[in-house]
Coordinates of C-alpha atoms in Angstrom, one line a residue:
M256 CA 23.8 -20.8 0.8
D257 CA 20.4 -21.8 2.1
Q258 CA 19.1 -18.3 1.7
Q259 CA 20.6 -18.0 -1.7
N260 CA 19.1 -21.2 -2.8
Q261 CA 15.7 -20.1 -1.5
A262 CA 15.9 -16.7 -3.2
S263 CA 16.8 -18.3 -6.5
G264 CA 13.7 -20.4 -6.6
G265 CA 14.5 -23.3 -4.1
E266 CA 12.6 -24.4 -1.1
D267 CA 12.1 -21.8 1.6
P268 CA 13.9 -23.0 4.8
N269 CA 11.5 -20.8 6.9
K270 CA 8.4 -22.3 5.4
P271 CA 6.9 -25.1 7.5
Y272 CA 6.4 -28.5 6.0
K273 CA 2.8 -29.1 4.9
R274 CA 1.3 -31.6 7.3
K275 CA -2.4 -32.3 7.0
S276 CA -2.6 -34.9 9.7
N277 CA -3.5 -32.2 12.2
E278 CA -6.8 -30.4 11.7
D279 CA -5.6 -27.3 13.4
E280 CA -2.6 -27.2 11.1
S281 CA -4.9 -27.1 8.2
K282 CA -7.1 -24.5 9.8
N283 CA -4.2 -22.1 10.4
K284 CA -2.3 -22.8 7.2
K285 CA -3.5 -19.7 5.3
L286 CA -2.7 -17.4 8.2
R287 CA 0.7 -19.0 8.7
D288 CA 1.6 -18.6 5.0
R289 CA 0.5 -15.0 5.0
I290 CA 2.7 -14.3 8.1
T291 CA 6.0 -16.0 7.4
S292 CA 6.2 -17.7 4.0
F293 CA 8.3 -16.5 1.1
R294 CA 5.5 -16.7 -1.4
K295 CA 5.8 -15.2 -4.9
T296 CA 2.2 -14.4 -6.0
G297 CA 0.7 -11.7 -8.0
T298 CA 2.5 -9.2 -10.2
K299 CA 3.9 -6.0 -8.9
K300 CA 4.3 -4.4 -12.3
E301 CA 3.2 -5.2 -15.8
K302 CA 6.1 -6.3 -17.9
P303 CA 6.0 -6.8 -21.6
L304 CA 5.7 -10.4 -22.7
I305 CA 8.8 -11.5 -24.5
Q306 CA 8.4 -14.4 -27.0
H307 CA 11.4 -16.0 -28.4
P308 CA 11.1 -16.2 -32.2
T309 CA 11.4 -19.6 -33.8
D310 CA 12.4 -18.3 -37.2
P311 CA 15.7 -16.3 -36.9
Q312 CA 15.3 -15.1 -40.4
S313 CA 11.8 -13.8 -40.0
T314 CA 12.7 -10.2 -39.9
Q315 CA 15.2 -10.4 -42.7
A316 CA 12.7 -12.2 -44.9
E317 CA 10.3 -9.2 -44.6
L318 CA 12.7 -6.9 -46.3
P319 CA 12.5 -6.7 -50.1
V320 CA 15.2 -8.1 -52.4
P321 CA 17.8 -5.3 -53.0
Q322 CA 17.3 -3.5 -56.3
P323 CA 19.4 -0.9 -58.1
L324 CA 18.6 2.7 -57.0
F325 CA 15.6 4.2 -58.7
D326 CA 15.0 1.3 -61.0
D327 CA 11.7 0.8 -62.8
R328 CA 10.2 -1.3 -60.0
S329 CA 11.1 1.2 -57.2
M330 CA 9.5 4.0 -59.2
N331 CA 6.4 2.0 -59.8
L332 CA 5.7 1.2 -56.1
S333 CA 2.3 2.3 -55.0
E334 CA 1.8 4.7 -52.2
K335 CA 0.6 1.9 -49.9
E336 CA 3.7 -0.1 -50.6
I337 CA 6.0 2.9 -50.0
I338 CA 4.3 3.5 -46.6
D339 CA 4.5 -0.2 -45.6
L340 CA 8.2 -0.4 -46.5
F341 CA 8.8 2.9 -44.8
E342 CA 7.3 1.6 -41.5
K343 CA 9.4 -1.6 -41.8
M344 CA 12.5 0.5 -42.4
M345 CA 11.9 2.5 -39.2
E346 CA 11.1 -0.7 -37.2
D347 CA 14.3 -2.2 -38.6
M348 CA 16.3 0.9 -37.5
N349 CA 15.0 0.3 -33.9
L350 CA 13.4 3.8 -33.8
N351 CA 11.0 4.7 -31.0
E352 CA 7.7 6.4 -31.6
E353 CA 9.2 9.8 -30.7
R354 CA 11.7 9.5 -33.5
K355 CA 9.2 7.9 -35.9
A356 CA 6.8 10.9 -35.7
P357 CA 8.8 13.5 -37.7
L358 CA 9.8 10.9 -40.3
R359 CA 6.2 10.0 -40.9
G360 CA 5.6 13.7 -41.8
K361 CA 7.9 13.5 -44.8
D362 CA 6.4 13.7 -48.3
L363 CA 5.9 10.6 -50.4
S364 CA 8.9 11.2 -52.8
T365 CA 11.3 11.6 -49.8
K366 CA 9.9 8.4 -48.2
R367 CA 10.4 6.6 -51.6
E368 CA 14.0 7.8 -51.8
M369 CA 14.8 6.8 -48.2
V370 CA 13.3 3.4 -48.7
V371 CA 15.3 2.8 -51.9
Q372 CA 18.5 3.9 -50.2
Y373 CA 17.8 1.9 -47.2
I374 CA 17.2 -1.3 -49.2
S375 CA 20.5 -0.7 -51.1
A376 CA 22.4 -0.1 -47.8
T377 CA 20.8 -3.2 -46.3
A378 CA 21.9 -5.3 -49.2
K379 CA 25.5 -4.1 -48.9
S380 CA 25.5 -4.8 -45.2
I381 CA 24.3 -8.4 -45.8
T382 CA 26.7 -9.2 -48.6
G383 CA 29.6 -7.1 -47.0
S384 CA 32.8 -6.0 -48.7
K385 CA 35.9 -8.1 -48.3
V386 CA 39.3 -6.5 -48.1
A387 CA 42.5 -8.3 -48.8
G388 CA 44.2 -9.4 -45.6
G389 CA 41.0 -9.7 -43.7
L390 CA 40.0 -7.2 -41.1
R391 CA 41.5 -3.7 -41.3
N392 CA 43.0 -1.7 -38.4
S393 CA 41.0 -0.1 -35.6
K394 CA 39.6 2.5 -37.9
H395 CA 37.3 -0.2 -39.3
E396 CA 37.5 1.0 -42.9
C397 CA 35.9 -2.1 -44.2
T398 CA 32.3 -3.3 -43.7
L399 CA 31.7 -7.0 -43.1
S400 CA 28.4 -8.8 -43.4
S401 CA 26.9 -10.6 -40.4
Q402 CA 27.9 -13.9 -41.8
E403 CA 31.5 -12.8 -42.3
Y404 CA 31.6 -11.9 -38.6
V405 CA 30.3 -15.3 -37.8
H406 CA 33.0 -16.8 -40.0
E407 CA 35.7 -14.8 -38.3
L408 CA 34.5 -15.8 -34.8
R409 CA 34.3 -19.4 -35.8
S410 CA 37.7 -19.5 -37.4
G411 CA 39.6 -19.3 -34.1
I412 CA 41.6 -16.1 -34.8
S413 CA 44.4 -14.9 -32.5
E414 CA 43.7 -12.7 -29.5
D415 CA 44.9 -9.6 -31.2
K416 CA 42.8 -10.1 -34.3
L417 CA 39.8 -11.1 -32.0
L418 CA 40.1 -7.7 -30.3
N419 CA 39.9 -5.9 -33.6
C420 CA 37.1 -8.2 -34.8
L421 CA 35.0 -7.5 -31.6
E422 CA 35.5 -3.8 -31.8
S423 CA 34.4 -3.8 -35.4
L424 CA 31.5 -6.1 -34.5
R425 CA 30.4 -3.7 -31.7
V426 CA 30.3 -0.8 -34.1
S427 CA 28.3 -2.9 -36.6
L428 CA 25.8 -4.1 -34.0
T429 CA 25.3 -0.5 -32.9
S430 CA 25.0 1.1 -36.4
N431 CA 23.3 -1.6 -38.4
P432 CA 19.5 -2.2 -38.5
V433 CA 17.7 -4.7 -36.4
S434 CA 17.5 -7.1 -39.3
W435 CA 21.3 -7.2 -39.5
V436 CA 21.5 -7.9 -35.7
N437 CA 18.9 -10.6 -36.0
N438 CA 20.7 -12.2 -38.9
F439 CA 24.0 -12.2 -36.9
G440 CA 22.4 -13.5 -33.7
H441 CA 21.2 -16.7 -35.3
E442 CA 24.7 -18.1 -35.0
G443 CA 26.8 -15.2 -33.7
L444 CA 25.3 -14.9 -30.2
G445 CA 26.3 -18.5 -29.4
L446 CA 29.9 -17.8 -30.7
L447 CA 30.1 -14.7 -28.5
L448 CA 29.0 -16.6 -25.5
D449 CA 31.5 -19.4 -26.3
A450 CA 34.3 -16.9 -26.5
L451 CA 33.3 -15.3 -23.2
E452 CA 33.0 -18.7 -21.5
K453 CA 36.4 -19.7 -22.8
L454 CA 38.0 -16.5 -21.4
L455 CA 36.2 -16.9 -18.0
D456 CA 37.5 -20.5 -17.7
K457 CA 41.1 -19.4 -18.0
K458 CA 42.8 -19.7 -14.6
Q459 CA 45.4 -17.0 -15.6
Q460 CA 44.1 -14.1 -17.6
E461 CA 46.5 -11.9 -19.4
G462 CA 45.9 -8.2 -20.3
I463 CA 44.6 -9.0 -23.8
D464 CA 42.2 -11.6 -22.3
K465 CA 40.7 -8.9 -20.1
K466 CA 40.4 -6.5 -23.0
N467 CA 38.7 -9.2 -25.2
Q468 CA 36.4 -10.0 -22.3
H469 CA 35.4 -6.4 -22.0
K470 CA 34.8 -6.1 -25.8
L471 CA 32.6 -9.2 -25.6
I472 CA 30.5 -7.6 -22.9
Q473 CA 30.2 -4.5 -25.1
C474 CA 29.1 -6.6 -28.0
L475 CA 26.5 -8.4 -26.0
K476 CA 25.2 -5.0 -24.7
A477 CA 25.0 -3.6 -28.3
F478 CA 23.3 -6.9 -29.4
M479 CA 20.6 -6.7 -26.8
N480 CA 19.8 -3.0 -27.4
N481 CA 16.7 -3.9 -29.2
K482 CA 13.8 -6.3 -28.5
Y483 CA 15.0 -9.0 -30.9
G484 CA 18.5 -9.0 -29.3
L485 CA 16.9 -9.0 -25.8
Q486 CA 14.8 -12.0 -26.8
R487 CA 17.8 -13.9 -28.0
I488 CA 19.8 -13.1 -24.8
L489 CA 17.1 -14.2 -22.5
G490 CA 16.5 -17.3 -24.6
D491 CA 20.0 -18.6 -24.1
E492 CA 20.4 -20.2 -20.7
R493 CA 24.1 -19.4 -20.5
S494 CA 23.9 -15.7 -21.0
L495 CA 22.9 -14.6 -17.5
L496 CA 25.2 -17.0 -15.9
L497 CA 28.2 -15.9 -18.0
L498 CA 27.3 -12.2 -17.2
A499 CA 27.2 -13.0 -13.5
R500 CA 30.5 -14.8 -13.7
A501 CA 32.1 -11.9 -15.5
I502 CA 31.4 -9.5 -12.6
D503 CA 34.8 -8.4 -11.4
P504 CA 35.2 -5.4 -9.1
K505 CA 38.9 -5.1 -10.3
Q506 CA 37.7 -4.3 -13.8
T507 CA 35.5 -1.3 -13.0
S508 CA 34.5 -0.4 -16.6
M509 CA 33.5 -3.9 -17.6
M510 CA 31.7 -4.5 -14.3
T511 CA 29.8 -1.2 -14.8
E512 CA 28.6 -2.5 -18.2
I513 CA 27.5 -5.9 -16.7
V514 CA 25.7 -4.4 -13.8
K515 CA 23.8 -2.0 -16.0
I516 CA 22.8 -4.9 -18.3
L517 CA 21.5 -7.0 -15.3
S518 CA 19.6 -4.0 -13.9
A519 CA 17.8 -3.4 -17.3
V520 CA 17.0 -7.1 -17.7
C521 CA 15.6 -7.3 -14.2
I522 CA 13.3 -4.4 -14.8
I523 CA 12.1 -5.0 -18.4
G524 CA 12.7 -8.8 -18.7
E525 CA 10.3 -11.7 -18.4
E526 CA 8.1 -12.4 -15.4
N527 CA 10.4 -14.9 -13.8
I528 CA 13.6 -13.1 -14.8
L529 CA 14.4 -12.2 -11.1
D530 CA 14.7 -15.9 -10.3
K531 CA 17.0 -16.5 -13.2
I532 CA 19.3 -13.6 -12.3
L533 CA 19.4 -14.7 -8.6
A534 CA 20.1 -18.3 -9.7
A535 CA 22.9 -17.1 -12.0
M536 CA 24.5 -15.0 -9.3
T537 CA 24.2 -17.9 -6.8
I538 CA 26.0 -20.3 -9.1
A539 CA 28.7 -17.8 -10.0
A540 CA 29.3 -17.0 -6.3
E541 CA 29.5 -20.7 -5.4
R542 CA 32.2 -21.2 -8.0
N543 CA 34.3 -18.6 -6.1
N544 CA 33.2 -19.6 -2.6
K545 CA 31.7 -16.2 -2.0
E546 CA 28.4 -14.7 -1.0
R547 CA 26.4 -14.1 -4.1
F548 CA 26.1 -10.3 -3.5
A549 CA 29.6 -9.9 -2.2
S550 CA 30.9 -8.6 -5.6
I551 CA 28.1 -6.0 -5.9
V552 CA 28.9 -4.7 -2.4
E553 CA 32.6 -4.7 -3.2
G554 CA 31.9 -2.6 -6.2
L555 CA 30.2 0.0 -4.0
E556 CA 33.4 0.3 -1.9
N557 CA 35.4 1.6 -4.9
H558 CA 35.0 5.4 -4.2
E559 CA 37.1 6.2 -7.3
A560 CA 34.6 4.7 -9.7
Q561 CA 31.4 6.7 -9.1
Q562 CA 29.6 5.3 -12.2
L563 CA 30.2 1.8 -10.8
Q564 CA 28.7 2.8 -7.5
V565 CA 25.6 4.2 -9.1
A566 CA 25.2 1.1 -11.3
C567 CA 25.6 -1.2 -8.3
M568 CA 22.9 0.7 -6.3
Q569 CA 20.7 0.5 -9.4
L570 CA 21.0 -3.3 -9.5
I571 CA 20.4 -3.5 -5.7
N572 CA 17.2 -1.5 -6.0
A573 CA 16.1 -3.5 -9.1
L574 CA 16.6 -6.8 -7.2
V575 CA 15.1 -5.7 -3.9
T576 CA 12.0 -3.9 -5.3
S577 CA 11.1 -6.6 -7.9
P578 CA 9.5 -9.2 -5.6
D579 CA 5.8 -8.8 -4.7
D580 CA 6.2 -10.7 -1.5
L581 CA 7.2 -8.6 1.6
D582 CA 9.2 -11.4 3.2
F583 CA 11.2 -11.9 0.0
R584 CA 12.0 -8.2 -0.4
I585 CA 13.2 -8.0 3.3
H586 CA 15.2 -11.2 2.8
L587 CA 17.1 -9.8 -0.2
R588 CA 17.7 -6.4 1.4
N589 CA 19.0 -8.0 4.6
E590 CA 21.2 -10.3 2.6
F591 CA 22.8 -7.3 1.0
L592 CA 23.2 -5.6 4.4
R593 CA 24.9 -8.7 5.9
C594 CA 27.3 -8.7 3.0
G595 CA 28.6 -5.4 4.1
L596 CA 26.1 -2.9 2.6
K597 CA 25.1 -1.8 6.2
K598 CA 28.7 -0.7 6.9
I599 CA 29.2 1.0 3.5
L600 CA 26.0 3.0 3.2
P601 CA 27.1 5.8 5.7
E602 CA 30.5 6.0 4.0
L603 CA 29.2 6.6 0.5
K604 CA 29.9 10.0 -0.9
E605 CA 26.6 11.2 -2.2
T606 CA 26.5 12.6 -5.7
E607 CA 23.4 13.6 -7.7
E608 CA 22.9 10.3 -9.4
L609 CA 23.9 8.2 -6.3
D610 CA 21.7 10.2 -4.1
I611 CA 18.7 9.3 -6.2
Q612 CA 19.5 5.6 -5.8
L613 CA 20.1 5.9 -2.1
K614 CA 16.8 7.7 -1.7
V615 CA 15.0 4.9 -3.5
F616 CA 16.6 2.3 -1.3
N617 CA 15.7 4.0 1.9
E618 CA 12.1 4.8 0.9
N619 CA 11.4 1.2 -0.1
K620 CA 13.0 0.0 3.2
D621 CA 10.8 2.3 5.2
E622 CA 7.7 1.3 3.3
D623 CA 8.5 -2.4 4.0
A624 CA 9.0 -1.7 7.7
I625 CA 5.6 0.0 7.8
E626 CA 3.9 -2.9 6.0
L627 CA 5.6 -5.3 8.4
S628 CA 4.2 -3.4 11.4
H629 CA 0.8 -3.5 9.8
R630 CA 1.1 -7.3 9.6
L631 CA 1.7 -7.3 13.4
D632 CA -1.6 -5.4 13.8
D633 CA -3.4 -8.0 11.7
I634 CA -1.9 -10.8 13.8
R635 CA -3.1 -9.1 17.0
A636 CA -6.6 -8.6 15.5
E637 CA -7.0 -12.2 14.2
M638 CA -5.3 -14.1 17.0
E639 CA -6.5 -13.0 20.4
Y640 CA -5.9 -16.1 22.5
P641 CA -2.4 -17.3 23.7
F642 CA -3.3 -20.9 23.0
E643 CA -3.9 -20.2 19.3
V644 CA -0.6 -18.4 18.9
Y645 CA 1.3 -21.1 20.7
H646 CA -0.3 -23.9 18.6
L647 CA 0.5 -22.0 15.4
L648 CA 4.1 -21.4 16.4
S649 CA 4.5 -25.0 17.5
N650 CA 3.4 -26.2 14.1
M651 CA 5.6 -23.7 12.3
V652 CA 8.8 -24.7 14.0
K653 CA 8.1 -28.4 14.2
D654 CA 10.8 -30.6 12.6
T655 CA 12.9 -27.5 11.7
G656 CA 16.1 -26.1 13.1
A657 CA 14.1 -23.6 15.1
E658 CA 12.3 -26.1 17.2
N659 CA 15.0 -26.5 19.8
Y660 CA 15.4 -22.8 20.2
F661 CA 11.6 -22.4 20.5
L662 CA 11.5 -25.0 23.3
S663 CA 14.5 -23.4 25.1
I664 CA 12.7 -20.0 25.0
L665 CA 9.6 -21.6 26.6
Q666 CA 11.7 -23.3 29.2
H667 CA 13.4 -20.1 30.2
L668 CA 10.0 -18.4 30.5
L669 CA 9.1 -20.9 33.2
L670 CA 12.0 -19.7 35.3
I671 CA 10.5 -16.3 35.8
R672 CA 9.7 -15.7 39.5
N673 CA 6.0 -15.9 40.4
D674 CA 5.8 -12.4 41.9
Y675 CA 2.9 -10.0 41.6
Y676 CA 5.2 -7.2 40.5
I677 CA 8.2 -9.1 39.0
R678 CA 6.5 -11.4 36.5
P679 CA 4.7 -8.7 34.4
Q680 CA 7.9 -6.7 34.3
Y681 CA 9.9 -9.7 33.0
Y682 CA 7.4 -10.2 30.2
K683 CA 7.4 -6.5 29.4
V684 CA 11.2 -6.5 29.0
I685 CA 11.1 -9.7 26.9
E686 CA 8.3 -8.4 24.7
E687 CA 10.3 -5.2 24.1
C688 CA 13.4 -7.1 23.2
V689 CA 11.6 -9.4 20.8
S690 CA 9.9 -6.4 19.2
Q691 CA 13.1 -4.6 18.6
V692 CA 14.7 -7.7 17.1
V693 CA 11.8 -8.6 14.8
L694 CA 10.5 -5.2 14.0
H695 CA 13.7 -3.2 13.9
R696 CA 12.9 0.3 12.6
S697 CA 15.9 0.2 10.2
G698 CA 14.3 -2.8 8.4
M699 CA 17.5 -4.8 9.0
D700 CA 18.1 -8.3 10.4
P701 CA 20.3 -8.5 13.5
D702 CA 24.0 -9.5 13.2
F703 CA 23.7 -13.3 13.1
G704 CA 27.4 -13.6 12.9
Y705 CA 27.8 -12.3 16.5
R706 CA 29.0 -15.4 18.3
E707 CA 29.7 -14.1 21.8
R708 CA 27.2 -14.5 24.6
L709 CA 24.8 -11.6 25.0
D710 CA 26.0 -10.3 28.4
V711 CA 23.4 -7.9 29.5
D712 CA 22.5 -7.4 33.2
F713 CA 18.7 -7.0 33.3
S714 CA 18.5 -7.1 37.1
I715 CA 18.8 -3.4 37.6
L716 CA 16.4 -2.8 34.8
I717 CA 13.9 -5.3 36.3
D718 CA 14.2 -3.5 39.7
Q719 CA 13.6 -0.2 38.1
C720 CA 10.7 -1.6 36.3
V721 CA 9.3 -3.0 39.5
D722 CA 9.6 0.3 41.3
K723 CA 8.1 2.0 38.3
A724 CA 5.3 -0.5 38.3
K725 CA 4.6 0.2 42.0
V726 CA 4.6 3.9 41.3
E727 CA 2.4 3.4 38.3
E728 CA 0.0 1.3 40.4
S729 CA -0.2 4.1 43.0
E730 CA -0.6 6.7 40.3
Q731 CA -3.4 4.5 38.8
R732 CA -5.2 4.3 42.2
A733 CA -4.8 8.0 42.7
A734 CA -6.1 8.6 39.3
E735 CA -9.1 6.3 40.0
F736 CA -9.8 8.2 43.3
S737 CA -9.4 11.5 41.5
K738 CA -11.8 10.3 38.9
K739 CA -14.3 9.1 41.5
F740 CA -14.0 12.5 43.4
D741 CA -14.6 14.3 40.1
E742 CA -17.7 12.2 39.5
E743 CA -19.0 12.7 43.0
F744 CA -18.3 16.4 42.8
S745 CA -20.1 16.7 39.5
A746 CA -23.0 14.7 40.8
R747 CA -23.2 17.0 43.9
Q748 CA -23.1 20.1 41.6
E749 CA -25.9 18.6 39.5
A750 CA -27.9 17.8 42.6
Q751 CA -27.5 21.4 43.9
A752 CA -28.6 22.8 40.6
E753 CA -31.6 20.5 40.6
L754 CA -32.4 21.5 44.2
Q755 CA -32.2 25.1 43.2
K756 CA -34.6 24.5 40.3
Q757 CA -37.1 22.7 42.7
E758 CA -36.9 25.5 45.2
E759 CA -37.7 28.1 42.5
K760 CA -40.6 25.9 41.4
I761 CA -41.9 25.7 45.0
K762 CA -41.8 29.4 45.3
E763 CA -43.7 29.8 42.1
L764 CA -46.3 27.3 43.4
E765 CA -46.6 29.1 46.7
A766 CA -47.2 32.4 44.9
Q767 CA -49.9 30.7 42.8
V768 CA -51.5 29.3 46.0
R769 CA -51.6 32.7 47.7
A770 CA -53.2 34.2 44.6
L771 CA -55.8 31.4 44.6
Q772 CA -56.5 32.0 48.3
T773 CA -56.9 35.7 47.7
Q774 CA -59.3 35.0 44.9
L775 CA -61.2 32.4 47.0
T776 CA -61.6 35.0 49.9
S777 CA -62.9 37.5 47.4
E778 CA -65.4 35.0 46.0
R779 CA -66.6 34.1 49.5
N780 CA -67.2 37.8 50.3
K781 CA -69.1 38.1 47.0
L782 CA -71.2 35.1 47.9
K783 CA -72.0 36.5 51.4
E784 CA -73.0 39.8 49.9
A785 CA -75.2 38.0 47.4
Q786 CA -76.8 36.0 50.1
R787 CA -77.4 39.1 52.2
L788 CA -79.1 40.8 49.2
L789 CA -81.2 37.8 48.5
S790 CA -82.4 37.6 52.1
E791 CA -83.3 41.3 52.0
T792 CA -85.2 40.8 48.8
D793 CA -87.1 37.9 50.3
S794 CA -88.1 39.9 53.3
K795 CA -89.5 42.6 51.0
D796 CA -91.4 40.1 48.9
K797 CA -93.5 38.6 51.8
P798 CA -96.1 41.4 51.9
L799 CA -96.5 41.2 48.1
E800 CA -97.2 37.5 48.5
L801 CA -100.0 38.2 50.9
K802 CA -101.5 40.6 48.5
G803 CA -101.2 38.1 45.7
R804 CA -103.0 35.5 47.8
R805 CA -105.7 38.0 48.5
R806 CA -106.0 38.8 44.8
R807 CA -106.1 35.1 43.9
S808 CA -108.9 34.6 46.4
R809 CA -110.8 37.4 44.9
F810 CA -110.3 35.9 41.5
R811 CA -111.6 32.7 42.8
G812 CA -114.5 34.4 44.3
A813 CA -115.2 36.3 41.2
G814 CA -115.3 33.1 39.4
R815 CA -117.7 31.7 41.7
R816 CA -119.8 34.7 41.3
G817 CA -120.2 34.0 37.6
R818 CA -117.1 35.5 36.0
H819 CA -115.6 33.6 33.3
P820 CA -112.8 31.4 34.8
Y821 CA -110.5 31.4 31.9
K822 CA -110.6 35.2 31.6
A823 CA -109.9 35.6 35.3
R824 CA -106.9 33.2 35.0
E825 CA -105.4 35.2 32.2
Q826 CA -105.7 38.3 34.1
L827 CA -104.0 36.7 37.1
I828 CA -101.1 35.5 35.0
E829 CA -100.7 38.9 33.5
I830 CA -100.5 40.4 36.9
L831 CA -97.9 37.9 38.1
E832 CA -95.7 38.4 35.1
T833 CA -95.9 42.2 35.0
G834 CA -96.4 42.9 38.6
P835 CA -93.9 44.5 40.9
R836 CA -92.7 41.3 42.3
A837 CA -91.8 39.9 38.9
R838 CA -89.9 43.1 38.2
R839 CA -88.0 43.0 41.5
T840 CA -87.1 39.3 40.9
A841 CA -85.7 40.1 37.4
A842 CA -83.7 43.1 38.8
R843 CA -82.2 40.9 41.6
R844 CA -81.2 38.3 39.1
N845 CA -79.5 40.8 36.8
S846 CA -77.7 42.3 39.8
L847 CA -76.3 39.0 40.9
E848 CA -75.1 38.2 37.3
R849 CA -73.2 41.5 37.1
R850 CA -71.5 41.0 40.5
S851 CA -70.4 37.5 39.9
G852 CA -69.2 38.3 36.4
P853 CA -69.2 36.0 33.4
G854 CA -68.6 32.4 34.1
Q855 CA -69.1 32.6 37.9

C-alpha cells in the first residue's frame, strides 16, 4: 500500500530524502524535484470555494414567518419586498439561472401570489402533518416535517419501517426546498451516516439490510443535490469513507449511485478533495485487504451493467485527470492498469456513453506520454555531462530501496567487453531497453508482478548490431568520400568556369590592344606626314627670310639716312605680320590642327 499511502497524501516513496550536507545535492535539488517528485503544486482548474456554514438555521431564518394566504400584511408588501422574497424563494427552490430567467419575467401580482403560496407551503413542510399510526405505506400520503424525520431516524425503528421512512425521506429531500434540506441536515445527516455505518459494520447482511443501504445512499445523493447539502457532506469526515466502504460490485444499482457521487465530488468539490477521496478509498480497501481501485475495476468487468461501466470510467477519468502533477497522474493511471484495467479495456463493449469516457482516458494518456517525452528533452538540454547525471542519480537513490539495484546496474555495465565495435552496440541496446521501459508509448508501467527471470538472448542481436555497425561505418566512409568527391568536382567546375571567364577577358583585352596598336600606327603616320609638310614649309620660307633680312637692313639704312626710326619700325612690324610668310605660317598651323583633329 505504499503507492496508495503516497497518493492519499502520505510521503512519496520515490522522493529522495532532503540532505543538505552535500552542496551538489542542494544545487540539483530543484531539477531532481521537477524530474521525479510527486509534487502537488498549482491548480489545474478553478473550483468553487465551499465554505461550511456555522449556523445551520441561517437559510431557514431568512424566510418570513408563515402567514395566512392573502392576509393584510401580504397585500401590503412593497414591490421591493416582493422581489426580494421572490429571489429568496427561487434560491430556496435550488433553481439555476436558466430556470430563474422566465420566472423573473412574471408580473408583480403573479410574483406576490407565488411568494404567499410558497411561504404557506414552507410552513406546512416545517410543521408537518402527523397521521395516526406513524408513517403511511409506500405511497407516502403523509407529509412529515424535517424534525419528524429526525425523530423517526433517532427512535430506532425496525428495518421494514426504516425502509419506508428512507423512501419517504428521499422524496422529501428531492421535492422540498433547500431550506427544508438545510433544516433536516443539522441533525439528520449524522443520523443517516450512523445508520449507514451500522449496516456496513454488519458481518452478515440480509436482503432488507441491502435495500436500506441502497435507500440511504439515495437519500445522501438527494441531500447533496444542492450547494448546502454538498457543504454538509464534505464537512463530515465520515461521509466519503462510508461511501467508499459501501462500494460493492455485487450491488450494481447502489454502486452506480456511489460512483457517480464520488465523480461529482471529485470534479466540483474542494481543492484538496482528491486527497480525501483517495484516503477514503485506501482505508476502505485496507479493511478488506484489497487494492484500493480493485472494486472500481471489478465494476467495469460487469458487462451486464452498462450504466455501472460508464460510471466507473467517469470516476477513473475524474481521479486521473484531477492532479496537476504529471508524475501523480501517471501514478494513478498505472495503478488502475495494474489492478486489471489494462486487461479489461480491450474487452469493453463500446457504447455511445462509454466510448466518450474511453476516448477521454486515451487522450489524456497520450498527452501525458508526450509531456513525459518533453521532460526527457529538457533533461538532455540541461544535463549534458555524464558526471552530473551520475551524481544526481546517486543522490536520488541514496538510502532508498533502489540504491542496490542502481549499484548492480553499474556493476553489470563494467562487464561489457572493451571492443571498438562491441561496446557501443551494448550501450545502444541497453539505452533502447531503458527507453522502452521508462517511456513506453502506451503510458503504462511494466508488469512489476512478473517474477520470472527475463530470459532474452541478446548475443545474436549484438552480433547483428556489430555487423550493422561495420556496414554503417563503411557506408559512412563511402558517404564521406562521396561528399569529398562532390566537393572536388564542384570546385573543378567552378575553376573551369572561372578559367573560361578569364580567357574571354583576355580575348577582350587582346582586341583592345590590337585596336590601340592600329590607332598608334595611324597616329605615327600622321605625325610623319606633318613633319614632312613642316620640312617642306621650312624650305620654302628660307628665301623669304633672306628678303626680310634685306628689307630690315634697308630699314636700318633708312633710319641712318634720317628717317624716323619709330615709323620705320612700325612699317617693319606691319610687313612681318601681314606678309606672305606670316600668312603661310598661319595656313600651315591650321592644316596641322585639322589633320590631328580635336584633342590631338
